[in-house]
Tab-separated table of C-alpha atoms in Angstrom:
chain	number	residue	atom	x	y	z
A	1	UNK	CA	33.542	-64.240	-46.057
A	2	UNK	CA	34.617	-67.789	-47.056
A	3	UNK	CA	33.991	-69.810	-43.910
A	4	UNK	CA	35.465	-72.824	-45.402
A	5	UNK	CA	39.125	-70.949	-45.185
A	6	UNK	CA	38.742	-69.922	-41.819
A	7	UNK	CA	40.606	-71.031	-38.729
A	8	UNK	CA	39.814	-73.798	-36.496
A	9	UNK	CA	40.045	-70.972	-33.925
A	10	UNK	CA	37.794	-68.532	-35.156
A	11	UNK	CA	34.074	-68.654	-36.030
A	12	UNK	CA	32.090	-66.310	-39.057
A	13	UNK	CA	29.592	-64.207	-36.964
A	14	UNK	CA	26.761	-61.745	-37.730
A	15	UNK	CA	26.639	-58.000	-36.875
A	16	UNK	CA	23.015	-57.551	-35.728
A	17	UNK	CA	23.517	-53.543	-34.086
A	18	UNK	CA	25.951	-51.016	-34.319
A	19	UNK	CA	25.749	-47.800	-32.470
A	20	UNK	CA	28.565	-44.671	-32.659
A	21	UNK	CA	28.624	-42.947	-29.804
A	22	UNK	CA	31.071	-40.400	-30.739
A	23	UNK	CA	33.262	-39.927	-32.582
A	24	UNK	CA	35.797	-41.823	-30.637
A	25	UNK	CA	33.332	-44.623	-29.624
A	26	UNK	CA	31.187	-47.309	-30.708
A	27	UNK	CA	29.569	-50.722	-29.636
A	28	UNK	CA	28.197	-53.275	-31.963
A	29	UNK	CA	26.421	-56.749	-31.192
A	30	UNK	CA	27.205	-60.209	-33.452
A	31	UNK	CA	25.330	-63.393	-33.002
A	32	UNK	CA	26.472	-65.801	-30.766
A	33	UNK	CA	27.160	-69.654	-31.479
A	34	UNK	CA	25.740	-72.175	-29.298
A	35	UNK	CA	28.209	-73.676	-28.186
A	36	UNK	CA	30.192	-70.386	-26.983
A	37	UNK	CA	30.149	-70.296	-23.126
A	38	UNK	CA	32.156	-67.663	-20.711
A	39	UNK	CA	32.024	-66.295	-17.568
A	40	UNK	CA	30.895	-62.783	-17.060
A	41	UNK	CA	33.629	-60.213	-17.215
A	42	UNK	CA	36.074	-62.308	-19.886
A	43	UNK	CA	37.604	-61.124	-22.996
A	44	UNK	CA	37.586	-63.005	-26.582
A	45	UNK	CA	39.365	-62.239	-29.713
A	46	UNK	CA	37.632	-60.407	-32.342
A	47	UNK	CA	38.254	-59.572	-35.690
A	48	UNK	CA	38.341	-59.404	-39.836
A	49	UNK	CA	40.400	-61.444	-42.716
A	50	UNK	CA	43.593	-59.220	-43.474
A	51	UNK	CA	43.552	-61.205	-47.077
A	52	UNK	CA	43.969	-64.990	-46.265
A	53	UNK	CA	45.032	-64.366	-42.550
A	54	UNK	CA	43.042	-63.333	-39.898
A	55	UNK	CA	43.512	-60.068	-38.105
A	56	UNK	CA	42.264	-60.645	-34.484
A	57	UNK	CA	42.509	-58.076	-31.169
A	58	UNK	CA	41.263	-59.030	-27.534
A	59	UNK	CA	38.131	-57.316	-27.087
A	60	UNK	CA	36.150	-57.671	-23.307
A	61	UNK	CA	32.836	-59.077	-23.843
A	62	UNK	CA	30.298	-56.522	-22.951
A	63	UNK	CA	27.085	-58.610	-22.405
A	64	UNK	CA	26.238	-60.999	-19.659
A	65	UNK	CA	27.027	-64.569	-19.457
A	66	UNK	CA	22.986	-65.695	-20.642
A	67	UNK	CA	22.530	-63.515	-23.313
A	68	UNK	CA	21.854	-64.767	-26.414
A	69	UNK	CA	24.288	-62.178	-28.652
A	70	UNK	CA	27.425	-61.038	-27.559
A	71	UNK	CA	28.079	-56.837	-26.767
A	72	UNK	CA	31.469	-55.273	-27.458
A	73	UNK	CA	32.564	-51.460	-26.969
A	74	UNK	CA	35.431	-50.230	-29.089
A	75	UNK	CA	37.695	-46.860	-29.468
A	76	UNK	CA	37.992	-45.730	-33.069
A	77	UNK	CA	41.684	-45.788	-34.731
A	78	UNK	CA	41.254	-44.110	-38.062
A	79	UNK	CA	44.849	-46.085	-38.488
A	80	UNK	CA	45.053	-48.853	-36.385
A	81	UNK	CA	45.157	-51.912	-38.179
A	82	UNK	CA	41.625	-53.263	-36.576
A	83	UNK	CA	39.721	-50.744	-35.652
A	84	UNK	CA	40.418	-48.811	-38.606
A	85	UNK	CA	38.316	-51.122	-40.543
A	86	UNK	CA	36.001	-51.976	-37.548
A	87	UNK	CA	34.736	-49.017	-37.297
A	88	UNK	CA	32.841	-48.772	-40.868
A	89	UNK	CA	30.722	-51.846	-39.880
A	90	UNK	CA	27.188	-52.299	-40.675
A	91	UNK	CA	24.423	-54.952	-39.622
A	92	UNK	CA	24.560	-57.931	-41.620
A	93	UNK	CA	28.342	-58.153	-42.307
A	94	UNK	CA	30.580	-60.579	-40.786
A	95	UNK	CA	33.040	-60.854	-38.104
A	96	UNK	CA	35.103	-63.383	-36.635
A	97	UNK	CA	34.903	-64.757	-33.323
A	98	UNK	CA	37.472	-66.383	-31.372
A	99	UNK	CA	36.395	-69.693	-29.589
A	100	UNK	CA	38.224	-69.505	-26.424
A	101	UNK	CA	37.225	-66.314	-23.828
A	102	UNK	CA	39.559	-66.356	-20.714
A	103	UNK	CA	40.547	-63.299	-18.741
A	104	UNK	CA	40.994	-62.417	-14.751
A	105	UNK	CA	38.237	-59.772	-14.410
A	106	UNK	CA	35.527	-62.634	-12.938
A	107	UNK	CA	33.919	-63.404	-9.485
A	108	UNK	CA	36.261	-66.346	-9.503
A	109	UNK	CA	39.074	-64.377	-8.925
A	110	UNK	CA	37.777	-62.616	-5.507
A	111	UNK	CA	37.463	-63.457	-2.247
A	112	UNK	CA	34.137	-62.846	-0.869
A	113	UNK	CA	33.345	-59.020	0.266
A	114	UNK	CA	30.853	-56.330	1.203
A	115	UNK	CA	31.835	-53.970	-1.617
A	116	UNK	CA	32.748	-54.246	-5.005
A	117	UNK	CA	34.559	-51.457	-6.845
A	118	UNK	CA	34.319	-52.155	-10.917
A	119	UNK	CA	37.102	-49.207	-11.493
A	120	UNK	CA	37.443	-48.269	-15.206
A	121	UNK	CA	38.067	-45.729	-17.550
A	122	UNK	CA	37.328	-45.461	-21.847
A	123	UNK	CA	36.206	-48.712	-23.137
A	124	UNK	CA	37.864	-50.340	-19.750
A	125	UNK	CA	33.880	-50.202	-18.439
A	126	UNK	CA	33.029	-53.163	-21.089
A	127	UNK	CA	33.523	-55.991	-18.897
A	128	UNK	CA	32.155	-54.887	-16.123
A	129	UNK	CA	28.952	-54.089	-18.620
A	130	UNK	CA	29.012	-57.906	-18.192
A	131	UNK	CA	29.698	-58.344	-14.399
A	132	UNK	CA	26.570	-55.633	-13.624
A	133	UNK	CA	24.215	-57.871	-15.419
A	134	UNK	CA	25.356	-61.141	-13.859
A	135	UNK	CA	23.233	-61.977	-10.611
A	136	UNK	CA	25.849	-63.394	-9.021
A	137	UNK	CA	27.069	-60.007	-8.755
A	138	UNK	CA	24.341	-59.134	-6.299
A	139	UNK	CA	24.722	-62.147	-4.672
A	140	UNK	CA	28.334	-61.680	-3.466
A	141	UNK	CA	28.105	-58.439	-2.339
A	142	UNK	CA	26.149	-55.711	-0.807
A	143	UNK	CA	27.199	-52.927	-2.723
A	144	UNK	CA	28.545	-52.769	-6.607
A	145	UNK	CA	30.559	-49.149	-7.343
A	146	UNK	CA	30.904	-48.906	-11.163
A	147	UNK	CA	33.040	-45.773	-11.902
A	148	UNK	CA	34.130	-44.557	-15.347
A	149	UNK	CA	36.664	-41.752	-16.082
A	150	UNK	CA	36.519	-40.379	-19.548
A	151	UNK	CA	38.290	-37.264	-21.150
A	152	UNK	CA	34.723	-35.540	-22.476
A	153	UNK	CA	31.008	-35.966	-20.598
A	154	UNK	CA	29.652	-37.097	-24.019
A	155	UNK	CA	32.214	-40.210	-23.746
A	156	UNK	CA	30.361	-41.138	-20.556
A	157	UNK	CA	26.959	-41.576	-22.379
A	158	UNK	CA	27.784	-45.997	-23.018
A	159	UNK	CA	28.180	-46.521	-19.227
A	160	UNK	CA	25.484	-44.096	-17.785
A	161	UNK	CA	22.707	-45.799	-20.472
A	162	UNK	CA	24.462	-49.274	-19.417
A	163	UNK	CA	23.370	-48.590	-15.474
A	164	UNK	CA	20.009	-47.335	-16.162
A	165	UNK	CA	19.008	-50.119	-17.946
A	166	UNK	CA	20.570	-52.453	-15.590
A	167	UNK	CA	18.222	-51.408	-12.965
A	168	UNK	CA	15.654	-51.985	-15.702
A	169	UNK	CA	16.433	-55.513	-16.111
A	170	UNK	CA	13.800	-58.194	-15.260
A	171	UNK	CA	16.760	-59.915	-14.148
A	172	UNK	CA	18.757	-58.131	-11.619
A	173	UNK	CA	16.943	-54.709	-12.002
A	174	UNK	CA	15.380	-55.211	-8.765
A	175	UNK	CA	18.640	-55.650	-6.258
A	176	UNK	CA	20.668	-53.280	-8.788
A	177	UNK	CA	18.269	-50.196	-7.817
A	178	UNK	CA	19.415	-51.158	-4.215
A	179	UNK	CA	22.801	-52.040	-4.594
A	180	UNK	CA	24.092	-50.405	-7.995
A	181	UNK	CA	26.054	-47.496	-7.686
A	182	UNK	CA	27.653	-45.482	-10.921
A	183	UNK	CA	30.291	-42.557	-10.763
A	184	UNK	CA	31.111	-41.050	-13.361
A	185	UNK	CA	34.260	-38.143	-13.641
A	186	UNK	CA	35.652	-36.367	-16.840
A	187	UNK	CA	39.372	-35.339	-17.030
A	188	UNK	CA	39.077	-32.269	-19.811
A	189	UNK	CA	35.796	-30.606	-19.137
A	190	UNK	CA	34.148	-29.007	-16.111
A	191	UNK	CA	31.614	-31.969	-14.462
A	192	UNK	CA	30.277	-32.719	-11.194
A	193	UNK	CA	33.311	-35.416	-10.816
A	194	UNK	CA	36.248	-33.551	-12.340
A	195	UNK	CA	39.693	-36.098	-12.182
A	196	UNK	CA	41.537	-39.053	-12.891
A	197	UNK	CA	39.991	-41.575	-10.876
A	198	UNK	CA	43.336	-42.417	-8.790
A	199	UNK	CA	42.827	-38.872	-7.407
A	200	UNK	CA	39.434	-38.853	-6.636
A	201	UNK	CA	40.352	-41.889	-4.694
A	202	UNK	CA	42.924	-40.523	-2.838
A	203	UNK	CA	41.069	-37.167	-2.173
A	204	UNK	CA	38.242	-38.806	-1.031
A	205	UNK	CA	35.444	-37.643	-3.542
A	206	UNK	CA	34.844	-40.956	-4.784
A	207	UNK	CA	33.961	-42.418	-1.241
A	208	UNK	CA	32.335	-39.431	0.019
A	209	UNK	CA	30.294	-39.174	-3.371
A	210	UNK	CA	29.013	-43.054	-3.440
A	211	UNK	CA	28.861	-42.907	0.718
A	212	UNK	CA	31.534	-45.541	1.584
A	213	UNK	CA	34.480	-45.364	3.380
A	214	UNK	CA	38.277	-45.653	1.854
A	215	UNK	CA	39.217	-48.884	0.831
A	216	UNK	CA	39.747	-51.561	3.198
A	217	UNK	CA	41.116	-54.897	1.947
A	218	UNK	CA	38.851	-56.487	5.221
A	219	UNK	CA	35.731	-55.273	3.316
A	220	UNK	CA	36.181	-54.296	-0.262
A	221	UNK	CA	36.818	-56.007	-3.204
A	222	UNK	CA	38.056	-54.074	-6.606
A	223	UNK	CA	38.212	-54.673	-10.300
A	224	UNK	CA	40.655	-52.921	-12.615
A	225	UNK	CA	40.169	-52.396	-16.487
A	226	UNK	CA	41.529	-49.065	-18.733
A	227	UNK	CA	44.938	-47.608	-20.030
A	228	UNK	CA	47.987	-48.926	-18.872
A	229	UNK	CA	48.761	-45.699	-16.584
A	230	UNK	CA	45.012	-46.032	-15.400
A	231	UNK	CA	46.550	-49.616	-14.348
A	232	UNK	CA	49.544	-48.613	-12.840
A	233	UNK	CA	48.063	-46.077	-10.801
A	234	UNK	CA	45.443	-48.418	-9.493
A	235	UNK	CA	47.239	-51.077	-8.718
A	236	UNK	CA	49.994	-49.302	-6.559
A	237	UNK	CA	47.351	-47.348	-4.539
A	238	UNK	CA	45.635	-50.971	-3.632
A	239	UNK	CA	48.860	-52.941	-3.058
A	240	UNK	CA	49.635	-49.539	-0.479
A	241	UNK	CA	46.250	-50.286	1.152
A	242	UNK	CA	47.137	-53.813	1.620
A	243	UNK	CA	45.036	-55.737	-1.295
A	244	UNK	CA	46.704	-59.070	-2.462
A	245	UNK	CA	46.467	-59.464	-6.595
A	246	UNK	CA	43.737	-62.382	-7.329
A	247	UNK	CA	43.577	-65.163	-10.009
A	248	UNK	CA	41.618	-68.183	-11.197
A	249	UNK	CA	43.453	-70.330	-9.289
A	250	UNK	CA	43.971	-68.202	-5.871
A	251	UNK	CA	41.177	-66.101	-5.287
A	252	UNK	CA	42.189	-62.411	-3.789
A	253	UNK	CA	41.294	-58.808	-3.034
A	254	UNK	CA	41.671	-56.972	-6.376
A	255	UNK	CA	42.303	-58.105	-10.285
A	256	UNK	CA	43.266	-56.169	-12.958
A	257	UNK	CA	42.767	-56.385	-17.252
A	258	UNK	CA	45.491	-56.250	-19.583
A	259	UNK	CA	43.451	-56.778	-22.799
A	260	UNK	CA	43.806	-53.954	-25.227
A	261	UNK	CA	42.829	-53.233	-29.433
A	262	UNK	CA	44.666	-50.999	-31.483
């Protein structure tokens, strides 16, 4: 890759790891420059050279704010434009990195709570593979409920690793055994957690599973990331229990993603 070409806007960065997880999914790791900062929970644009032009797609940022490479979890497109190509990639080639993260999934965006609900489904749990590392997570609330609603139990494999090494962390490991929670529910094979994750809210299984009550805008706070149905869903049946939409600049009971690769 030419570097001297590239955009003022993008950066040349190294793959150091890629791992498929099926044939659907895969997460890879690229260095990270020095001078790249972002909160925990953001997205960034990632991407290749489509001949002289850059071909860039908003990817969540999957690792936590002090790590020293950046994490990112993908869906495979055999044609979309991207992730058609992104998929084939190996350690050592390169990508390009956007220089400016932003995005509403962060602390920021919350008013302080007892519970926090990281709701997500697919490759919606990256950011909050971010958030769960971040000890500030621990610090602002009692109680951190990660769920993740796949189609197969083999797609669930990312987030379930993701938690038990979370509570491995020198870090954070020690208040996430105490206050990290993961739920997990398939929507096309029989499971333990069988549903989309709207239903299993509004039949209770999800609260009586994780031992917590319905959601309460007094108490909880909840985070939103998946398909744009997921979204929908989501955000109706919090606006019904009274939540008020969050941002940067007004802090609130819920926030949702709208970042998505094709």
């Amino acid at each position: 890759m030419e570097t001297a070409n590239l955009p003022k806007s993008v950066t040349a960065e190294r793959v150091i790891d890629v791992h498929h997880w099926t044939d659907r999914l895969f997460s890879f790791r690229i260095t990270r420059p020095a001078s790249f900062r972002f909160r925990s929970g953001e997205f960034v644009m990632i991407g290749l050279m489509n001949g002289e032009k850059p071909l860039l797609r908003a990817y969540s940022i999957a690792s936590p704010a002090w790590d020293d490479a950046l994490d990112f979890f993908s869906i495979k497109v055999p044609d979309g434009p991207l992730t058609g190509r992104l998929q084939t990639i190996q350690a050592n080639d390169n990508l390009l990195l956007g220089r400016k993260p932003t995005g509403t999934l962060v602390l920021d965006a919350l008013k302080p709570g007892k519970n926090l609900y990281l709701l997500s489904t697919g490759t919606g749990i990256a950011p909050f593979a971010s958030i769960i590392r971040d000890p500030a997570t621990y610090e602002n609330f009692e109680r951190v409920i990660v769920t993740h609603t796949c189609r197969e139990i083999a797609e669930l494999a990312y987030g379930q690793r993701l938690v038990d090494d979370v509570k491995k962390d020198p870090l954070v490991g020690e208040q996430a055994v105490t206050q990290l929670c993961y739920f997990g529910s398939v929507t096309r094979e029989d499971y333990v957690n069988m549903g989309r994750i709207n239903h299993l809210i509004e039949n209770g299984q999800l609260f009586q599973t994780v031992g917590t009550e319905p959601f309460d805008p007094e108490r909880d706070r909840v985070m939103i990331c998946g398909s744009m149905g997921m979204i929908r869903d989501i955000r109706a049946l919090v606006e019904n229990a009274g939540f008020v939409e969050g941002a940067n600049s007004k802090p609130g009971d819920f926030v949702v993603e709208k970042s998505f690769v094709d």
